[in-house]
Amino acid sequence: GRATELTATVINRVLNTILGVPTVILIFVIGILAAFFFSKDRDVLHPALLRALPLRMRQTVADARDKILLDLGRFFKAYGVLFLISAAQAAIGLSLINARYWLVLSVIMALLDSIPIVGPGFVLVPWAVYFLYVGLLKEAVILLALFVIMFVVRQVLQPKLLGDSVGMHPLLMLVALWVGIVAFGVYGILIGPILAIIAKALSNAGIIRLPGDDPLPGGEAPPAAAAPAAGPGKAADPPSAAQPSPAAG
């Protein structure tokens, strides 16, 4: 029936997400290495790439490139901080129940906490149910509390840390994460924010326009138009009321 189909759909989505974990980790590592080597050899690579562009665009593209590299570095650093926070929470919770291999398990929990749909509840909830079944109420409560704490902390800190790292409002970063997940699946947790970072840098450099952008880069107001000079035979405008008239006599 419909319940069976729904269960099968959920299981398939979870399995597909789990299978995508190695790819996400690989993309994360490649992104860090690419940013490192691109920054390391920038004196060689960047001038060669810029010479392929028209002269009038080189400075603009160079500014956008520097901003993208800087924000990507901060973005991956923020993800590292989130990972450490999740691992620390898991380590504390698992140590309270005297779990074997709690250090390895805390790393696994942190990895699962980085994956939408799955999360640490994929392991913690069935584990807590098993403890309830065998009569270990204290351990079950600790695992369920750990799951709730990790979930809440992740939802609060992720958009805040990632947004602040690149100068983006947390709500916009949350939207970028959501759009990335909807469009690219599990890979969207990286692709969505990275595309948002690139779009923001290109917008700040004036290469593209985004909704809500100022008419001029940097938000400067357009200069006021100068009044046309009086031509031959045309009387000049009378002085305004604000200007004092010359004294009589």
XYZ file of N, CA and C in Angstrom:
747
model
N 0.816 -1.185 0.000
C 0.000 0.000 0.000
C 0.867 1.259 0.000
N 0.217 2.389 0.311
C 0.920 3.680 0.294
C 1.984 3.740 1.395
N 1.707 3.123 2.542
C 2.691 3.136 3.623
C 3.963 2.408 3.207
N 3.803 1.297 2.507
C 4.979 0.545 2.056
C 5.784 1.347 1.044
N 5.081 2.003 0.112
C 5.772 2.820 -0.888
C 6.508 3.980 -0.234
N 5.847 4.625 0.753
C 6.484 5.747 1.445
C 7.722 5.285 2.194
N 7.626 4.134 2.865
C 8.782 3.606 3.598
C 9.921 3.288 2.647
N 9.595 2.672 1.504
C 10.631 2.341 0.528
C 11.289 3.601 -0.023
N 10.493 4.655 -0.253
C 11.048 5.914 -0.759
C 12.004 6.534 0.245
N 11.588 6.546 1.520
C 12.450 7.117 2.562
C 13.745 6.331 2.676
N 13.638 5.003 2.661
C 14.847 4.172 2.767
C 15.770 4.412 1.595
N 15.208 4.514 0.391
C 16.048 4.761 -0.791
C 16.757 6.100 -0.710
N 16.043 7.132 -0.226
C 16.662 8.457 -0.101
C 17.792 8.432 0.918
N 17.565 7.746 2.039
C 18.598 7.663 3.067
C 19.816 6.911 2.537
N 19.582 5.788 1.854
C 20.699 5.005 1.317
C 21.468 5.798 0.266
N 20.756 6.519 -0.598
C 21.435 7.331 -1.604
C 22.264 8.425 -0.952
N 21.727 8.997 0.128
C 22.474 10.032 0.842
C 23.733 9.461 1.467
N 23.600 8.281 2.090
C 24.772 7.652 2.706
C 25.819 7.310 1.651
N 25.372 6.806 0.499
C 26.310 6.477 -0.566
C 27.020 7.714 -1.099
N 26.375 8.870 -0.954
C 27.000 10.100 -1.433
C 27.988 10.702 -0.466
N 28.077 10.154 0.756
C 28.982 10.715 1.758
C 30.432 10.710 1.294
N 30.966 9.578 0.771
C 32.367 9.611 0.313
C 32.629 10.679 -0.739
N 31.660 10.899 -1.627
C 31.840 11.915 -2.656
C 31.885 13.304 -2.050
N 31.024 13.564 -1.069
C 31.027 14.871 -0.404
C 32.363 15.110 0.295
N 32.854 14.086 0.989
C 34.152 14.220 1.663
C 35.249 14.468 0.640
N 35.182 13.763 -0.499
C 36.190 13.953 -1.547
C 36.131 15.369 -2.107
N 34.917 15.884 -2.351
C 34.774 17.256 -2.852
C 35.329 18.244 -1.835
N 35.057 18.001 -0.567
C 35.539 18.885 0.499
C 37.068 18.921 0.507
N 37.702 17.746 0.436
C 39.172 17.668 0.460
C 39.762 18.305 -0.788
N 39.167 18.011 -1.954
C 39.675 18.587 -3.200
C 39.539 20.103 -3.178
N 38.440 20.603 -2.637
C 38.254 22.053 -2.553
C 39.327 22.715 -1.708
N 39.647 22.095 -0.573
C 40.690 22.653 0.294
C 42.041 22.627 -0.413
N 42.373 21.490 -1.043
C 43.663 21.374 -1.735
C 43.749 22.343 -2.906
N 42.651 22.468 -3.664
C 42.667 23.374 -4.812
C 42.857 24.816 -4.364
N 42.154 25.215 -3.308
C 42.318 26.581 -2.804
C 43.740 26.814 -2.306
N 44.332 25.797 -1.658
C 45.695 25.941 -1.141
C 46.706 26.104 -2.276
N 46.664 25.202 -3.269
C 47.649 25.259 -4.343
C 47.423 26.469 -5.254
N 46.151 26.838 -5.435
C 45.886 28.015 -6.265
C 46.427 29.272 -5.597
N 46.309 29.336 -4.272
C 46.859 30.480 -3.544
C 48.386 30.419 -3.503
N 48.932 29.219 -3.366
C 50.385 29.046 -3.267
C 51.086 29.476 -4.553
N 50.505 29.135 -5.697
C 51.125 29.433 -6.989
C 50.438 30.598 -7.689
N 49.845 31.499 -6.915
C 49.092 32.591 -7.517
C 49.982 33.506 -8.337
N 51.241 33.681 -7.941
C 52.134 34.575 -8.674
C 52.430 34.054 -10.076
N 52.259 32.754 -10.283
C 52.501 32.165 -11.599
C 51.195 31.997 -12.368
N 50.183 31.446 -11.706
C 48.938 31.120 -12.388
C 48.080 32.339 -12.681
N 47.948 33.229 -11.697
C 47.010 34.339 -11.846
C 47.376 35.290 -12.984
N 48.638 35.739 -13.116
C 48.953 36.630 -14.244
C 48.692 35.982 -15.594
N 48.974 34.674 -15.699
C 48.741 33.992 -16.971
C 47.259 33.956 -17.316
N 46.413 33.745 -16.309
C 44.975 33.730 -16.559
C 44.441 35.125 -16.880
N 44.970 36.133 -16.184
C 44.486 37.494 -16.408
C 44.887 38.019 -17.778
N 46.043 37.586 -18.283
C 46.488 38.077 -19.608
C 45.554 37.633 -20.721
N 44.765 36.596 -20.472
C 43.825 36.127 -21.486
C 42.585 37.009 -21.557
N 42.432 37.952 -20.620
C 41.253 38.815 -20.577
C 41.548 40.172 -21.190
N 40.522 40.883 -21.644
C 40.715 42.261 -22.101
C 41.285 43.119 -20.975
N 42.070 44.118 -21.339
C 42.774 44.930 -20.352
C 41.813 45.601 -19.376
N 40.665 46.065 -19.869
C 39.736 46.813 -19.017
C 39.066 45.914 -17.977
N 39.098 44.597 -18.189
C 38.439 43.685 -17.264
C 39.394 43.063 -16.257
N 40.687 43.247 -16.449
C 41.637 42.492 -15.629
C 41.558 42.842 -14.151
N 41.496 44.130 -13.819
C 41.475 44.510 -12.416
C 40.189 44.055 -11.739
N 39.069 44.190 -12.465
C 37.785 43.759 -11.905
C 37.782 42.262 -11.626
N 38.253 41.476 -12.582
C 38.302 40.024 -12.401
C 39.289 39.652 -11.306
N 40.406 40.378 -11.218
C 41.393 40.095 -10.169
C 40.791 40.352 -8.788
N 40.027 41.424 -8.640
C 39.379 41.711 -7.354
C 38.374 40.615 -7.000
N 37.577 40.189 -7.989
C 36.599 39.129 -7.738
C 37.288 37.819 -7.376
N 38.384 37.504 -8.083
C 39.142 36.280 -7.795
C 39.668 36.273 -6.365
N 40.257 37.391 -5.948
C 40.813 37.463 -4.593
C 39.715 37.305 -3.542
N 38.554 37.911 -3.788
C 37.437 37.816 -2.841
C 36.909 36.389 -2.765
N 36.805 35.720 -3.914
C 36.310 34.342 -3.936
C 37.257 33.424 -3.167
N 38.560 33.546 -3.414
C 39.532 32.694 -2.722
C 39.514 32.948 -1.220
N 39.413 34.210 -0.832
C 39.382 34.543 0.588
C 38.137 33.962 1.257
N 36.977 34.133 0.619
C 35.734 33.643 1.206
C 35.681 32.116 1.222
N 36.227 31.461 0.185
C 36.245 29.995 0.178
C 37.098 29.460 1.317
N 38.243 30.095 1.550
C 39.080 29.675 2.666
C 38.357 29.812 3.991
N 37.659 30.932 4.188
C 36.897 31.138 5.429
C 35.732 30.168 5.524
N 35.116 29.852 4.376
C 33.986 28.929 4.355
C 34.404 27.535 4.822
N 35.496 27.016 4.260
C 35.954 25.685 4.654
C 36.441 25.681 6.103
N 37.002 26.787 6.549
C 37.411 26.882 7.951
C 36.185 26.817 8.866
N 35.091 27.506 8.480
C 33.864 27.473 9.278
C 33.289 26.061 9.325
N 33.345 25.341 8.199
C 32.881 23.960 8.194
C 33.725 23.097 9.122
N 35.033 23.356 9.155
C 35.899 22.631 10.077
C 35.530 22.885 11.532
N 35.193 24.143 11.837
C 34.774 24.479 13.207
C 33.477 23.744 13.560
N 32.521 23.714 12.629
C 31.275 22.985 12.872
C 31.530 21.502 13.119
N 32.456 20.940 12.347
C 32.792 19.526 12.516
C 33.368 19.271 13.909
N 34.275 20.130 14.352
C 34.881 19.960 15.674
C 33.845 20.101 16.793
N 32.907 21.059 16.625
C 31.855 21.228 17.631
C 30.985 19.977 17.711
N 30.605 19.435 16.555
C 29.780 18.223 16.548
C 30.532 17.047 17.156
N 31.815 16.911 16.812
C 32.603 15.804 17.352
C 32.754 15.927 18.863
N 32.946 17.148 19.359
C 33.091 17.354 20.805
C 31.800 16.997 21.533
N 30.651 17.415 20.984
C 29.372 17.070 21.614
C 29.173 15.561 21.655
N 29.466 14.909 20.526
C 29.287 13.462 20.472
C 30.240 12.755 21.434
N 31.472 13.242 21.520
C 32.447 12.614 22.412
C 31.988 12.703 23.864
N 31.462 13.856 24.261
C 30.986 14.023 25.646
C 29.810 13.091 25.920
N 28.840 13.064 24.995
C 27.664 12.223 25.206
C 28.005 10.740 25.235
N 28.860 10.296 24.311
C 29.198 8.874 24.253
C 30.059 8.447 25.439
N 30.881 9.369 25.929
C 31.687 9.033 27.099
C 30.824 8.879 28.340
N 29.680 9.583 28.381
C 28.788 9.475 29.542
C 28.147 8.091 29.651
N 28.012 7.404 28.530
C 27.440 6.049 28.578
C 28.533 4.990 28.499
N 29.804 5.437 28.602
C 30.951 4.522 28.574
C 30.957 3.657 27.314
N 30.677 4.320 26.164
C 30.659 3.587 24.904
C 32.078 3.200 24.501
N 32.213 2.005 23.971
C 33.512 1.594 23.446
C 33.790 2.342 22.154
N 35.060 2.618 21.937
C 35.486 3.329 20.716
C 34.735 4.661 20.569
N 34.522 5.350 21.689
C 33.749 6.586 21.648
C 34.411 7.659 20.798
N 35.751 7.634 20.711
C 36.432 8.648 19.905
C 36.145 8.452 18.420
N 36.239 7.211 17.964
C 35.935 6.920 16.554
C 34.472 7.198 16.260
N 33.600 6.788 17.195
C 32.170 7.011 16.996
C 31.823 8.498 16.973
N 32.542 9.313 17.748
C 32.256 10.748 17.757
C 32.603 11.375 16.410
N 33.663 10.890 15.766
C 34.003 11.377 14.421
C 32.915 10.979 13.428
N 32.417 9.754 13.551
C 31.343 9.297 12.664
C 30.083 10.135 12.888
N 29.765 10.438 14.147
C 28.598 11.268 14.447
C 28.746 12.660 13.842
N 29.973 13.213 13.903
C 30.208 14.537 13.331
C 30.037 14.513 11.819
N 30.489 13.439 11.168
C 30.295 13.315 9.719
C 28.805 13.218 9.384
N 28.078 12.404 10.142
C 26.641 12.274 9.900
C 25.915 13.586 10.166
N 26.411 14.353 11.137
C 25.781 15.637 11.462
C 25.925 16.636 10.319
N 26.898 16.402 9.449
C 27.112 17.306 8.308
C 26.216 16.960 7.123
N 25.505 15.844 7.212
C 24.717 15.357 6.081
C 23.242 15.615 6.332
N 22.588 16.386 5.465
C 21.141 16.606 5.623
C 20.382 15.282 5.489
N 19.182 15.260 6.022
C 18.266 14.113 5.984
C 18.725 13.016 6.958
N 20.010 12.646 6.904
C 20.504 11.564 7.748
C 20.757 12.087 9.156
N 21.867 12.788 9.358
C 22.202 13.328 10.665
C 22.598 12.242 11.656
N 23.020 12.644 12.848
C 23.426 11.656 13.857
C 22.278 10.792 14.349
N 21.036 11.252 14.153
C 19.884 10.460 14.556
C 19.793 9.129 13.843
N 20.450 9.015 12.693
C 20.467 7.758 11.950
C 21.059 6.631 12.790
N 21.979 6.975 13.692
C 22.597 5.993 14.578
C 22.067 6.121 16.006
N 21.921 7.358 16.486
C 21.596 7.570 17.895
C 20.178 7.109 18.251
N 19.212 7.363 17.388
C 17.826 6.996 17.712
C 17.650 5.474 17.786
N 18.084 4.686 16.786
C 17.974 3.225 16.936
C 18.767 2.696 18.135
N 19.908 3.305 18.397
C 20.707 2.895 19.548
C 19.943 3.135 20.844
N 19.293 4.297 20.959
C 18.499 4.605 22.158
C 17.310 3.649 22.290
N 16.674 3.332 21.156
C 15.550 2.386 21.195
C 16.017 1.023 21.695
N 17.193 0.612 21.266
C 17.734 -0.675 21.743
C 17.977 -0.632 23.243
N 18.531 0.473 23.754
C 18.766 0.589 25.190
C 17.445 0.538 25.973
N 16.406 1.186 25.429
C 15.097 1.110 26.077
C 14.586 -0.325 26.108
N 14.828 -1.038 25.033
C 14.345 -2.428 24.925
C 15.011 -3.327 25.957
N 16.299 -3.083 26.221
C 17.030 -3.936 27.176
C 16.973 -3.373 28.595
N 16.254 -2.249 28.783
C 16.050 -1.725 30.119
C 17.084 -0.729 30.603
N 17.926 -0.213 29.710
C 18.931 0.784 30.095
C 18.367 2.175 29.844
N 17.515 2.632 30.765
C 16.796 3.886 30.570
C 17.743 5.089 30.573
N 18.699 5.112 31.493
C 19.617 6.250 31.591
C 20.399 6.438 30.295
N 20.940 5.356 29.763
C 21.714 5.448 28.521
C 20.837 5.891 27.351
N 19.599 5.403 27.313
C 18.685 5.793 26.235
C 18.382 7.280 26.293
N 18.141 7.795 27.491
C 17.850 9.223 27.646
C 19.055 10.067 27.232
N 20.254 9.624 27.600
C 21.465 10.380 27.231
C 21.623 10.432 25.720
N 21.399 9.315 25.040
C 21.541 9.289 23.583
C 20.494 10.163 22.903
N 19.262 10.117 23.386
C 18.215 10.964 22.803
C 18.506 12.443 23.060
N 18.995 12.760 24.256
C 19.360 14.155 24.554
C 20.519 14.604 23.674
N 21.481 13.721 23.459
C 22.611 14.050 22.581
C 22.130 14.341 21.164
N 21.200 13.529 20.683
C 20.653 13.750 19.341
C 19.970 15.118 19.240
N 19.135 15.446 20.232
C 18.419 16.729 20.209
C 19.406 17.891 20.278
N 20.402 17.793 21.162
C 21.379 18.882 21.313
C 22.162 19.081 20.024
N 22.645 17.996 19.422
C 23.420 18.112 18.177
C 22.565 18.697 17.065
N 21.303 18.301 17.007
C 20.418 18.810 15.952
C 20.191 20.310 16.119
N 19.864 20.740 17.337
C 19.563 22.154 17.584
C 20.809 23.014 17.359
N 21.931 22.592 17.910
C 23.166 23.366 17.766
C 23.540 23.503 16.299
N 23.383 22.422 15.543
C 23.718 22.469 14.113
C 22.815 23.455 13.372
N 21.519 23.398 13.638
C 20.587 24.274 12.928
C 20.810 25.740 13.269
N 21.249 26.008 14.485
C 21.477 27.393 14.896
C 22.825 27.908 14.401
N 23.874 27.096 14.565
C 25.229 27.571 14.280
C 25.599 27.515 12.799
N 25.074 26.533 12.063
C 25.534 26.365 10.683
C 25.310 27.610 9.835
N 24.082 28.126 9.716
C 23.919 29.335 8.897
C 24.652 30.537 9.469
N 24.756 30.609 10.810
C 25.425 31.747 11.448
C 26.925 31.728 11.153
N 27.589 30.599 11.404
C 29.036 30.513 11.190
C 29.394 30.632 9.715
N 28.668 29.926 8.865
C 28.977 29.975 7.433
C 28.685 31.361 6.872
N 27.577 31.976 7.299
C 27.248 33.311 6.808
C 28.248 34.353 7.261
N 28.605 34.331 8.552
C 29.564 35.309 9.066
C 30.939 35.133 8.440
N 31.306 33.894 8.083
C 32.633 33.647 7.534
C 32.820 34.323 6.179
N 31.736 34.531 5.438
C 31.838 35.135 4.107
C 31.095 36.462 4.033
N 30.670 37.008 5.183
C 29.979 38.288 5.184
C 28.592 38.222 4.589
N 27.894 37.110 4.809
C 26.552 36.920 4.253
C 25.560 36.726 5.396
N 24.361 37.259 5.251
C 23.349 37.123 6.294
C 23.042 35.636 6.510
N 22.890 35.211 7.771
C 22.594 33.791 8.027
C 21.384 33.271 7.278
N 20.345 34.116 7.107
C 19.156 33.671 6.387
C 19.482 33.374 4.929
N 20.322 34.223 4.311
C 20.716 33.979 2.925
C 21.547 32.705 2.807
N 22.433 32.468 3.779
C 23.218 31.239 3.755
C 22.326 30.021 3.937
N 21.299 30.147 4.791
C 20.353 29.045 4.972
C 19.605 28.757 3.677
N 19.223 29.820 2.958
C 18.554 29.639 1.670
C 19.498 28.971 0.671
N 20.778 29.388 0.667
C 21.754 28.783 -0.238
C 21.920 27.294 0.055
N 21.967 26.934 1.341
C 22.062 25.519 1.711
C 20.827 24.756 1.249
N 19.649 25.331 1.468
C 18.408 24.656 1.099
C 18.300 24.490 -0.417
N 18.588 25.548 -1.170
C 18.519 25.470 -2.635
C 19.546 24.461 -3.155
N 20.744 24.465 -2.561
C 21.761 23.511 -2.991
C 21.338 22.080 -2.764
N 20.723 21.802 -1.617
C 20.286 20.439 -1.324
C 19.155 20.016 -2.258
N 18.217 20.940 -2.512
C 17.099 20.624 -3.407
C 17.606 20.376 -4.829
N 18.564 21.195 -5.287
C 19.031 21.101 -6.675
C 20.059 19.995 -6.876
N 20.930 19.774 -5.897
C 22.052 18.857 -6.102
C 22.073 17.688 -5.120
N 21.057 17.571 -4.268
C 21.050 16.483 -3.310
C 22.058 16.727 -2.201
N 22.684 15.648 -1.733
C 23.610 15.761 -0.617
C 24.814 16.634 -0.965
N 25.191 16.681 -2.251
C 26.325 17.516 -2.654
C 26.020 19.001 -2.486
N 24.742 19.343 -2.393
C 24.351 20.747 -2.297
C 24.790 21.432 -1.026
N 25.153 20.649 0.031
C 25.627 21.290 1.254
C 26.929 22.025 1.020
N 27.649 21.666 -0.042
C 28.854 22.401 -0.434
C 28.600 23.263 -1.661
N 27.908 22.701 -2.659
C 27.731 23.414 -3.929
C 26.899 24.671 -3.746
N 25.812 24.594 -2.970
C 24.950 25.757 -2.791
C 25.675 26.950 -2.197
N 26.322 26.807 -1.032
C 27.052 27.940 -0.466
C 28.203 28.425 -1.344
N 28.911 27.509 -2.014
C 30.022 27.928 -2.873
C 29.511 28.785 -4.029
N 28.399 28.375 -4.638
C 27.817 29.192 -5.709
C 27.372 30.551 -5.171
N 26.847 30.585 -3.943
C 26.442 31.863 -3.349
C 27.661 32.756 -3.116
N 28.772 32.171 -2.675
C 30.007 32.934 -2.464
C 30.502 33.529 -3.770
N 30.498 32.726 -4.832
C 30.973 33.203 -6.137
C 30.065 34.312 -6.648
N 28.747 34.120 -6.538
C 27.801 35.138 -7.010
C 27.975 36.439 -6.237
N 28.193 36.348 -4.938
C 28.369 37.547 -4.116
C 29.638 38.299 -4.516
N 30.731 37.569 -4.742
C 31.982 38.212 -5.133
C 31.855 38.871 -6.506
N 31.212 38.198 -7.453
C 31.033 38.773 -8.792
C 30.131 40.003 -8.736
N 29.130 39.967 -7.859
C 28.250 41.120 -7.711
C 28.997 42.307 -7.110
N 29.804 42.048 -6.073
C 30.565 43.132 -5.453
C 31.563 43.761 -6.421
N 32.082 42.931 -7.341
C 33.035 43.452 -8.325
C 32.340 44.145 -9.489
N 31.003 44.080 -9.552
C 30.276 44.736 -10.633
C 30.201 43.933 -11.909
N 30.591 42.632 -11.849
C 30.569 41.803 -13.050
C 29.155 41.339 -13.373
N 28.374 41.033 -12.327
C 26.985 40.646 -12.521
C 26.119 41.493 -11.593
N 24.836 41.527 -11.855
C 23.873 42.242 -11.019
C 22.953 41.233 -10.360
N 22.761 41.382 -9.057
C 21.837 40.550 -8.318
C 20.664 41.401 -7.841
N 19.514 40.775 -7.584
C 18.375 41.552 -7.072
C 18.754 42.292 -5.794
N 18.417 43.581 -5.750
C 18.730 44.382 -4.583
C 20.063 45.083 -4.657
N 20.841 44.859 -5.729
C 22.126 45.544 -5.866
C 21.908 47.032 -6.071
N 22.876 47.843 -5.644
C 22.838 49.274 -5.882
C 23.107 49.547 -7.357
N 22.641 50.684 -7.864
C 22.901 51.003 -9.276
C 24.383 51.049 -9.600
N 25.210 51.470 -8.657
C 26.646 51.531 -8.886
C 27.346 50.637 -7.893
N 28.515 50.042 -8.312
C 29.251 49.218 -7.366
C 29.607 50.012 -6.124
N 29.488 49.365 -4.980
C 29.821 50.038 -3.731
C 28.680 50.849 -3.160
N 27.534 50.880 -3.855
C 26.375 51.571 -3.317
C 26.452 53.072 -3.418
N 27.356 53.606 -4.252
C 27.485 55.047 -4.363
C 26.323 55.609 -5.169
N 25.882 56.746 -4.779
C 24.807 57.395 -5.525
C 25.384 58.025 -6.776
N 24.644 58.029 -7.862
C 25.146 58.644 -9.080
C 25.366 60.126 -8.882
N 26.434 60.665 -9.477
C 26.720 62.084 -9.296
C 25.613 62.940 -9.881
N 25.362 64.097 -9.242
C 24.317 65.001 -9.721
C 24.745 65.632 -11.030
N 23.795 65.762 -11.920
C 24.102 66.346 -13.225
C 24.368 67.837 -13.084
N 25.387 68.305 -13.778
C 25.733 69.726 -13.720
C 24.724 70.531 -14.518
N 24.441 71.751 -14.057
C 23.489 72.610 -14.752
C 24.104 73.076 -16.063
N 23.354 73.095 -17.165
C 23.922 73.529 -18.444
C 24.309 75.001 -18.405
N 25.426 75.264 -19.042
C 25.911 76.649 -19.086
C 25.003 77.474 -19.979
N 24.874 78.747 -19.627
C 24.030 79.641 -20.422
C 24.697 79.919 -21.753
N 23.992 79.737 -22.812
C 24.545 79.968 -24.137
C 24.515 81.436 -24.502
N 25.100 81.786 -25.686
C 25.089 83.174 -26.121
C 23.659 83.660 -26.321
N 23.405 84.782 -25.801
C 22.087 85.381 -25.980
C 21.051 84.847 -25.037
N 21.460 83.978 -24.132
C 20.504 83.399 -23.189
C 20.820 83.935 -21.809
N 19.832 84.486 -21.174
C 20.053 85.095 -19.867
C 20.324 84.022 -18.843
N 21.195 84.347 -17.932
C 21.494 83.408 -16.858
C 20.326 83.335 -15.903
N 20.226 82.203 -15.191
C 19.133 82.042 -14.231
C 19.263 83.069 -13.127
N 18.147 83.600 -12.639
C 18.211 84.560 -11.528
C 18.727 83.875 -10.283
N 19.356 84.631 -9.394
C 19.862 84.027 -8.166
C 18.715 83.473 -7.343
N 19.028 82.350 -6.676
C 17.988 81.722 -5.866
C 17.714 82.560 -4.626
N 16.596 82.223 -3.973
C 16.210 82.974 -2.800
C 17.198 82.804 -1.664
N 17.935 81.634 -1.706
C 18.861 81.349 -0.628
C 20.112 82.220 -0.708
N 20.406 82.782 -1.931
C 21.599 83.568 -2.113
C 21.303 85.004 -1.749
N 22.145 85.658 -0.949
C 21.880 87.082 -0.600
C 22.082 87.971 -1.813
N 21.209 88.933 -1.963
C 21.357 89.882 -3.062
C 22.404 90.909 -2.693
N 23.120 91.448 -3.691
C 24.136 92.447 -3.390
C 23.506 93.674 -2.716
N 24.270 94.226 -1.809
C 23.766 95.397 -1.073
C 23.611 96.582 -1.998
N 22.537 97.310 -1.796
C 22.295 98.474 -2.633
C 23.246 99.586 -2.262
N 23.515 100.440 -3.268
C 24.340 101.616 -3.002
C 25.764 101.266 -3.067
